[in-house]
């Protein structure tokens, strides 16, 4: 069986908030971050980035998170403890603050609603907040930044590192060493490492064998096929970079010779690059079930697709079209069935060797 659980794979998010951060001279160039070349994630495979932390570089693989404003690193936890999971945990990384002489702990915090989109349970996890060195790569010659804010999180909801690309500020309780939490991208802009608070992120795609692209302080124009087909959305504020898009209709194309089923019930969708799951209105979920032969697994809380439905979807060249934007500014994004054909792995499913 296969799991239906896609992301906006080809959506390039390039946005600019240059206003308000003026007057920094210099010849700063955009920072091009290479992907790890590997494919990761318990709900993937997704193209990941290498990340290092601490005085003796501890290696992680992670993904950008659009609405977060710090680095989130998985902490050693019980889910990582079983002998058969050690290889998986080593690959994803598990932060050991005690092994880093540069770690400076600020305290234990509840990051509250900011983390709720990531948690299936709805309960925000506890974070150990502090400062340490971050390396954008895995060796000492890669770009290295000192005193970066890190949240260590002990939860199965955070089995991979996350790289916050948001510009928001967390206000820490008074008296906390280090003051307010400066986001990675704002810190780099303030000291002139990058030319602007702009970034371009393309998540890449496994089925097209295209790795992710991430540029801080710029974007890769080669990854944008047609700029006039872009859609614009306002963010709530400079401090809140939550991306909310209007989906004006969803088209299900399951019949080579027939017309797509158009579901014209507009809704607002929050786009967070580190959350690949689609959460859609119930009537649209039911239409997906019908059109693609899906089965709801009430234990996993995921739709699965069995071998026979999978074959039919491939034969019919099934696809989904999201019309994003409104009025005269609607962009259509079409995802072939292959983009939804993903596999769950540990810790989302407990037995390491089971693929569903
Ligand atoms: C910019 O700041 C980071 C940490 O915030 C530091 O590691 C880096 O060396 C700084 N770069 C410059 C050019 O000051
Ligand atoms: C924390 O500091 C801010 C700004 O200095 C002040 O307005 C606020 O009253 C302080 N809060 C507490 C609980 O001390
Ligand atoms: C995927 O892309 C990489 C890098 O471009 C290449 O080395 C590899 O052969 C490709 N794999 C397939 C299956 O096409
Ligand atoms: C680019 O997008 C615009 C707006 O959707 C469309 O009118 C135009 O035909 C597209 N151009 C190409 C080359 O696909
Ligand atoms: C950011 O804006 C979104 C959308 O308006 C809102 O739901 C969310 O609560 C805001 N987040 C914070 C931390 O204020
Ligand atoms: C595909 O659409 C055509 C025309 O609307 C219809 O006659 C045919 O029964 C449909 N086939 C399937 C498999 O739904
Ligand atoms: C596959 O799943 C579909 C949709 O739930 C169901 O109708 C069909 O009977 C299943 N096929 C098999 C062989 O289990
Ligand atoms: C399958 O659909 C895509 C668009 O979703 C189209 O480009 C492609 O030509 C189709 N392939 C076949 C075999 O019909």
Coordinates of C-alpha atoms and ligand atoms in Angstrom, one line a residue:
X1 CA 0.0 0.0 0.0
X2 CA 1.0 3.6 -0.6
X3 CA 0.3 6.7 1.4
X4 CA -1.4 9.7 0.0
X5 CA 0.3 12.6 1.5
X6 CA 1.7 15.3 -0.7
X7 CA 3.3 18.7 -0.4
X8 CA 3.2 21.7 -2.7
X9 CA 6.3 20.3 -4.3
X10 CA 6.9 22.7 -7.1
X11 CA 5.8 25.8 -5.3
X12 CA 8.6 28.3 -5.2
X13 CA 8.3 30.6 -2.3
X14 CA 10.2 33.7 -2.9
X15 CA 9.3 36.7 -0.9
X16 CA 10.8 39.9 0.1
X17 CA 10.5 42.0 3.2
X18 CA 13.4 44.4 2.5
X19 CA 11.6 47.4 3.8
X20 CA 12.6 48.2 7.4
X21 CA 16.0 46.7 7.1
X22 CA 17.9 49.4 5.2
X23 CA 21.2 51.0 5.3
X24 CA 23.5 48.0 5.5
X25 CA 26.3 48.6 3.1
X26 CA 28.7 46.1 1.6
X27 CA 28.9 43.6 -1.1
X28 CA 27.0 40.7 0.6
X29 CA 25.9 38.1 -1.9
X30 CA 23.0 35.7 -1.6
X31 CA 23.9 32.5 0.3
X32 CA 23.3 29.4 -1.7
X33 CA 22.6 26.4 0.5
X34 CA 23.2 22.9 -1.1
X35 CA 20.8 20.1 -0.4
X36 CA 22.2 17.0 1.3
X37 CA 21.6 15.1 -1.9
X38 CA 19.7 12.6 0.2
X39 CA 16.0 11.9 0.7
X40 CA 14.6 11.8 4.2
X41 CA 11.6 12.2 6.4
X42 CA 9.2 9.8 8.1
X43 CA 6.6 10.9 5.6
X44 CA 8.8 11.3 2.5
X45 CA 11.0 10.9 0.7
X46 CA 11.8 14.6 0.8
X47 CA 15.1 16.3 -0.3
X48 CA 16.9 17.4 2.9
X49 CA 19.6 19.8 3.9
X50 CA 22.7 19.0 6.0
X51 CA 23.0 21.0 9.3
X52 CA 25.6 20.9 12.0
X53 CA 25.4 22.1 15.6
X54 CA 27.8 22.5 18.5
X55 CA 31.5 22.8 19.1
X56 CA 32.2 19.3 18.0
X57 CA 29.9 19.3 14.9
X58 CA 26.8 17.1 15.5
X59 CA 25.3 16.3 12.2
X60 CA 21.6 16.6 11.3
X61 CA 19.4 16.4 8.2
X62 CA 16.5 18.8 8.1
X63 CA 14.0 20.9 6.2
X64 CA 13.1 24.6 6.0
X65 CA 10.1 25.7 8.0
X66 CA 8.5 28.9 6.7
X67 CA 6.7 30.1 9.8
X68 CA 9.4 29.2 12.4
X69 CA 12.0 31.7 13.6
X70 CA 14.7 29.5 15.1
X71 CA 16.5 26.2 14.5
X72 CA 14.6 23.2 15.9
X73 CA 16.7 20.1 16.7
X74 CA 15.4 16.7 17.8
X75 CA 16.6 15.9 21.3
X76 CA 17.6 12.4 22.4
X77 CA 14.3 10.8 23.3
X78 CA 12.7 7.5 24.0
X79 CA 11.5 7.0 20.4
X80 CA 15.2 7.0 19.5
X81 CA 16.2 4.4 22.1
X82 CA 15.4 1.0 20.6
X83 CA 18.4 -0.8 19.1
X84 CA 16.6 -1.2 15.7
X85 CA 16.1 2.6 15.4
X86 CA 19.7 3.6 16.1
X87 CA 20.6 3.8 12.4
X88 CA 17.6 6.0 11.7
X89 CA 18.3 8.3 14.6
X90 CA 22.0 8.7 13.7
X91 CA 21.0 9.7 10.2
X92 CA 18.5 12.3 11.3
X93 CA 20.6 13.4 14.3
X94 CA 19.8 13.8 17.9
X95 CA 21.2 16.9 19.8
X96 CA 23.4 16.2 22.8
X97 CA 23.9 19.6 24.5
X98 CA 26.3 18.1 27.0
X99 CA 28.7 17.3 24.1
X100 CA 28.9 20.9 23.0
X101 CA 31.0 23.4 25.0
X102 CA 29.4 26.3 23.1
X103 CA 25.8 25.5 24.2
X104 CA 24.3 28.1 26.4
X105 CA 20.9 27.2 27.9
X106 CA 18.3 29.8 28.3
X107 CA 15.6 27.7 29.9
X108 CA 12.7 25.4 29.2
X109 CA 9.9 27.0 27.2
X110 CA 6.5 26.2 25.9
X111 CA 6.6 27.6 22.3
X112 CA 2.8 27.3 22.4
X113 CA 0.7 27.8 19.3
X114 CA 3.7 28.4 17.1
X115 CA 4.4 24.7 17.0
X116 CA 0.9 23.4 16.9
X117 CA 0.8 23.0 13.1
X118 CA 3.5 20.3 13.5
X119 CA 1.8 18.2 16.2
X120 CA -0.8 15.6 15.4
X121 CA -1.8 15.5 19.0
X122 CA -2.4 19.3 19.1
X123 CA -0.3 19.5 22.3
X124 CA 2.7 21.8 21.9
X125 CA 5.9 20.1 23.0
X126 CA 8.3 21.5 25.6
X127 CA 11.4 23.1 24.2
X128 CA 14.9 23.5 25.7
X129 CA 15.9 26.9 24.4
X130 CA 19.5 28.1 24.1
X131 CA 22.3 29.3 21.9
X132 CA 24.9 27.3 20.0
X133 CA 26.9 27.4 16.8
X134 CA 25.1 26.2 13.6
X135 CA 26.9 25.0 10.5
X136 CA 25.0 25.1 7.2
X137 CA 26.6 21.8 6.1
X138 CA 28.5 19.1 7.9
X139 CA 32.1 20.2 7.9
X140 CA 34.1 23.1 9.4
X141 CA 34.6 24.7 6.0
X142 CA 30.8 25.2 5.6
X143 CA 29.2 28.5 6.5
X144 CA 29.2 28.7 10.3
X145 CA 27.2 31.0 12.6
X146 CA 27.8 31.5 16.2
X147 CA 25.2 32.1 19.0
X148 CA 22.2 30.9 17.0
X149 CA 18.9 30.3 18.8
X150 CA 18.0 26.6 19.0
X151 CA 15.0 24.8 20.4
X152 CA 15.7 21.2 21.3
X153 CA 12.5 19.3 21.2
X154 CA 11.7 15.9 22.7
X155 CA 8.8 14.7 20.6
X156 CA 8.0 12.2 17.9
X157 CA 6.5 15.1 16.0
X158 CA 10.0 16.5 15.5
X159 CA 12.1 13.6 14.3
X160 CA 14.0 15.8 11.8
X161 CA 15.8 19.1 12.2
X162 CA 13.9 22.2 11.1
X163 CA 15.5 25.4 9.8
X164 CA 13.2 28.4 10.6
X165 CA 13.0 30.8 7.7
X166 CA 10.6 33.2 9.4
X167 CA 11.4 36.7 10.6
X168 CA 9.4 36.7 13.8
X169 CA 10.8 37.4 17.2
X170 CA 10.1 35.3 20.3
X171 CA 10.0 37.5 23.4
X172 CA 11.6 35.5 26.2
X173 CA 10.6 36.1 29.8
X174 CA 12.5 39.0 31.5
X175 CA 15.9 38.2 32.8
X176 CA 16.6 35.5 30.3
X177 CA 20.2 35.6 29.1
X178 CA 20.4 36.5 25.4
X179 CA 17.3 38.6 25.3
X180 CA 14.8 38.2 22.4
X181 CA 15.3 35.4 20.0
X182 CA 16.6 36.7 16.6
X183 CA 15.6 34.5 13.7
X184 CA 18.4 33.0 11.6
X185 CA 17.7 35.0 8.5
X186 CA 17.3 38.4 10.3
X187 CA 20.6 37.7 12.1
X188 CA 22.4 37.1 8.8
X189 CA 20.9 40.3 7.3
X190 CA 21.6 42.5 10.3
X191 CA 25.3 41.8 10.2
X192 CA 25.6 42.0 6.4
X193 CA 26.1 38.3 5.6
X194 CA 23.2 38.3 3.2
X195 CA 21.9 41.3 1.2
X196 CA 18.1 41.1 2.1
X197 CA 15.5 39.2 4.0
X198 CA 14.5 37.4 0.9
X199 CA 14.7 33.7 0.2
X200 CA 13.8 31.2 -2.5
X201 CA 12.9 27.7 -1.5
X202 CA 12.0 24.9 -3.9
X203 CA 11.3 21.6 -2.1
X204 CA 12.3 19.5 -5.1
X205 CA 10.7 16.2 -5.9
X206 CA 11.6 12.6 -5.6
X207 CA 9.6 11.3 -8.5
X208 CA 11.3 13.9 -10.8
X209 CA 14.6 13.3 -9.2
X210 CA 15.1 17.0 -8.5
X211 CA 16.8 18.0 -5.2
X212 CA 15.7 21.0 -3.2
X213 CA 17.1 24.5 -3.7
X214 CA 17.5 27.1 -1.0
X215 CA 18.9 30.6 -1.4
X216 CA 19.0 33.1 1.4
X217 CA 19.1 36.8 0.4
X218 CA 17.9 36.0 -3.1
X219 CA 16.2 33.3 -5.2
X220 CA 17.1 31.0 -8.1
X221 CA 15.3 32.4 -11.2
X222 CA 16.0 29.2 -13.1
X223 CA 13.5 27.4 -10.7
X224 CA 10.7 29.7 -11.7
X225 CA 9.3 28.5 -15.0
X226 CA 6.8 31.3 -15.6
X227 CA 7.0 34.4 -13.4
X228 CA 3.7 35.8 -14.7
X229 CA 1.9 32.7 -13.5
X230 CA 2.9 33.5 -9.9
X231 CA 0.5 34.3 -7.0
X232 CA 1.0 36.9 -4.3
X233 CA -0.2 36.7 -0.7
X234 CA 0.3 39.2 2.1
X235 CA 1.8 38.0 5.4
X236 CA 0.0 39.0 8.6
X237 CA 2.9 41.2 9.7
X238 CA 6.7 41.5 9.8
X239 CA 6.7 39.5 12.9
X240 CA 4.3 36.8 11.6
X241 CA 5.3 35.2 8.3
X242 CA 2.5 32.6 8.4
X243 CA 1.6 32.0 4.7
X244 CA -2.1 31.7 4.1
X245 CA -3.3 31.1 0.6
X246 CA -6.8 31.1 -0.8
X247 CA -7.7 27.9 -2.7
X248 CA -10.5 28.9 -5.0
X249 CA -11.1 25.4 -6.4
X250 CA -9.8 21.9 -6.6
X251 CA -9.9 19.8 -9.7
X252 CA -9.7 16.0 -9.6
X253 CA -8.6 14.5 -13.0
X254 CA -9.2 10.8 -13.0
X255 CA -10.4 10.1 -16.5
X256 CA -8.3 10.5 -19.6
X257 CA -11.3 11.3 -21.8
X258 CA -13.6 13.0 -19.3
X259 CA -13.6 16.4 -17.7
X260 CA -12.1 16.9 -14.3
X261 CA -14.4 17.0 -11.2
X262 CA -14.3 20.6 -10.1
X263 CA -14.9 21.3 -6.4
X264 CA -15.7 25.0 -6.3
X265 CA -15.8 25.4 -2.5
X266 CA -13.1 28.1 -1.7
X267 CA -11.1 27.8 1.5
X268 CA -8.1 29.3 3.2
X269 CA -5.0 27.0 3.5
X270 CA -2.0 27.6 5.6
X271 CA 1.2 26.6 3.8
X272 CA 4.1 25.5 6.0
X273 CA 7.0 23.8 4.1
X274 CA 7.8 21.5 7.0
X275 CA 4.2 20.1 7.1
X276 CA 3.7 18.1 3.9
X277 CA 0.3 16.7 4.8
X278 CA -2.8 18.2 3.2
X279 CA -5.6 19.1 5.6
X280 CA -8.7 19.7 3.4
X281 CA -12.4 20.4 4.1
X282 CA -14.3 17.2 4.7
X283 CA -16.3 17.4 1.4
X284 CA -13.1 17.6 -0.5
X285 CA -11.5 14.7 1.4
X286 CA -14.6 12.6 0.5
X287 CA -14.2 13.6 -3.1
X288 CA -10.5 12.5 -3.0
X289 CA -11.5 9.2 -1.4
X290 CA -14.0 8.5 -4.2
X291 CA -11.8 9.7 -7.1
X292 CA -8.6 8.0 -6.1
X293 CA -9.9 4.9 -4.3
X294 CA -8.4 5.8 -0.9
X295 CA -9.0 4.2 2.5
X296 CA -8.9 6.2 5.7
X297 CA -6.8 4.6 8.4
X298 CA -8.2 5.8 11.7
X299 CA -5.2 4.5 13.6
X300 CA -2.5 6.1 11.5
X301 CA -4.7 9.1 10.8
X302 CA -3.6 9.0 7.1
X303 CA -5.3 8.0 3.9
X304 CA -3.7 4.9 2.3
X305 CA -4.1 3.5 -1.1
X306 CA -4.0 -0.2 -1.9
X307 CA -2.2 -1.8 -4.8
X308 CA -5.2 -2.1 -7.0
X309 CA -6.3 1.6 -6.6
X310 CA -2.6 2.6 -7.0
X311 CA -2.5 0.8 -10.4
X312 CA -5.7 2.4 -11.6
X313 CA -4.5 5.9 -10.7
X314 CA -1.3 5.3 -12.7
X315 CA -3.2 3.9 -15.7
X316 CA -5.6 6.9 -15.6
X317 CA -2.8 9.4 -15.3
X318 CA -4.7 10.8 -12.3
X319 CA -3.8 14.3 -11.2
X320 CA -5.0 17.1 -8.9
X321 CA -5.2 20.8 -9.8
X322 CA -5.3 23.4 -7.1
X323 CA -6.5 26.9 -8.3
X324 CA -4.6 29.2 -5.9
X325 CA -5.4 32.9 -5.5
X326 CA -8.6 34.7 -6.3
X327 CA -10.4 36.8 -8.9
X328 CA -8.1 37.7 -11.8
X329 CA -5.0 36.4 -10.0
X330 CA -5.6 32.6 -10.0
X331 CA -2.7 30.3 -10.7
X332 CA -3.3 26.6 -11.4
X333 CA -0.9 24.1 -9.9
X334 CA -1.3 20.5 -11.2
X335 CA 0.2 17.6 -9.3
X336 CA 0.4 14.2 -11.0
X337 CA -0.6 11.2 -8.9
X338 CA 3.1 10.3 -8.4
X339 CA 3.5 13.4 -6.2
X340 CA 1.1 11.9 -3.7
X341 CA 2.6 8.4 -3.8
X342 CA 4.7 8.5 -0.6
X343 CA 5.8 6.2 2.2
X344 CA 5.5 6.4 5.9
X345 CA 8.3 5.2 8.1
X346 CA 9.5 5.3 11.7
X347 CA 8.4 6.9 14.0
X348 CA 5.0 7.5 12.2
X349 CA 4.7 3.8 11.9
X350 CA 6.4 1.8 14.6
X351 CA 7.8 -1.2 12.9
X352 CA 10.9 -0.1 11.1
X353 CA 10.7 -2.7 8.4
X354 CA 7.0 -2.3 7.5
X355 CA 6.2 -0.3 4.5
X356 CA 2.6 0.4 3.9
Ligands
LIG1 C1 27.1 37.2 11.4 O1 26.5 36.7 12.5 C2 26.8 35.4 12.8 C3 26.0 35.0 14.0 O2 24.9 35.7 14.2 C4 28.3 35.2 13.0 O3 28.5 33.8 13.2 C5 28.9 35.6 11.7 O4 30.3 35.5 11.9 C6 28.6 37.1 11.5 N1 29.2 37.5 10.2 C7 29.7 38.7 10.1 C8 30.2 39.0 8.7 O5 29.8 39.5 11.0
LIG2 C1 9.4 42.7 31.3 O1 10.0 43.8 30.7 C2 9.2 44.7 30.0 C3 10.0 45.7 29.3 O2 11.1 46.1 30.0 C4 8.2 45.3 31.0 O3 7.3 46.2 30.3 C5 7.4 44.2 31.7 O4 6.6 44.8 32.7 C6 8.3 43.2 32.3 N1 7.6 42.1 32.8 C7 7.8 41.5 34.0 C8 6.9 40.3 34.3 O5 8.7 41.9 34.7
LIG3 C1 19.1 11.5 -10.1 O1 19.9 12.7 -10.2 C2 21.2 12.4 -9.8 C3 21.9 13.8 -9.8 O2 21.5 14.6 -10.9 C4 21.8 11.4 -10.8 O3 23.2 11.2 -10.4 C5 21.0 10.1 -10.7 O4 21.6 9.2 -11.6 C6 19.6 10.4 -11.0 N1 18.8 9.2 -10.7 C7 17.9 8.7 -11.6 C8 17.2 7.5 -11.1 O5 17.6 9.3 -12.6
LIG4 C1 2.7 32.3 -18.2 O1 1.6 32.5 -17.3 C2 0.7 33.4 -17.9 C3 -0.4 33.7 -16.8 O2 -0.9 32.5 -16.3 C4 0.1 32.8 -19.1 O3 -0.9 33.7 -19.7 C5 1.2 32.6 -20.1 O4 0.7 31.9 -21.3 C6 2.3 31.7 -19.5 N1 3.4 31.6 -20.4 C7 4.0 30.4 -20.7 C8 5.2 30.5 -21.6 O5 3.6 29.3 -20.3
LIG5 C1 0.0 34.7 12.7 O1 -1.1 34.9 11.8 C2 -2.0 33.9 11.7 C3 -3.0 34.3 10.6 O2 -3.6 35.5 10.8 C4 -2.7 33.6 13.0 O3 -3.6 32.5 12.9 C5 -1.6 33.3 14.0 O4 -2.1 33.1 15.3 C6 -0.5 34.4 14.1 N1 0.6 33.9 14.9 C7 1.0 34.6 15.9 C8 2.1 34.0 16.7 O5 0.5 35.7 16.2
LIG6 C1 -14.6 9.0 -18.7 O1 -15.4 10.1 -19.2 C2 -16.2 9.7 -20.3 C3 -16.8 11.0 -20.9 O2 -17.3 11.8 -19.9 C4 -17.3 8.7 -19.9 O3 -18.1 8.3 -20.9 C5 -16.5 7.5 -19.3 O4 -17.5 6.6 -18.7 C6 -15.6 7.9 -18.2 N1 -14.7 6.8 -17.8 C7 -14.5 6.5 -16.5 C8 -13.6 5.3 -16.2 O5 -14.9 7.2 -15.6
LIG7 C1 -8.7 -1.1 -2.5 O1 -9.3 0.1 -1.9 C2 -10.5 0.5 -2.5 C3 -10.9 1.8 -1.9 O2 -11.0 1.6 -0.5 C4 -11.6 -0.6 -2.3 O3 -12.8 -0.3 -3.0 C5 -11.1 -1.9 -3.0 O4 -12.0 -3.0 -2.7 C6 -9.7 -2.3 -2.4 N1 -9.2 -3.4 -3.1 C7 -8.6 -4.5 -2.5 C8 -8.1 -5.5 -3.4 O5 -8.6 -4.5 -1.3
LIG8 C1 -0.6 12.7 -18.0 O1 -1.0 14.0 -17.5 C2 -0.1 15.1 -17.7 C3 -0.6 16.3 -17.1 O2 -1.1 16.0 -15.8 C4 0.2 15.3 -19.2 O3 1.3 16.2 -19.3 C5 0.7 13.9 -19.8 O4 0.9 14.1 -21.2 C6 -0.3 12.8 -19.5 N1 0.2 11.6 -20.0 C7 -0.5 10.7 -20.7 C8 0.1 9.4 -21.1 O5 -1.7 10.9 -21.0

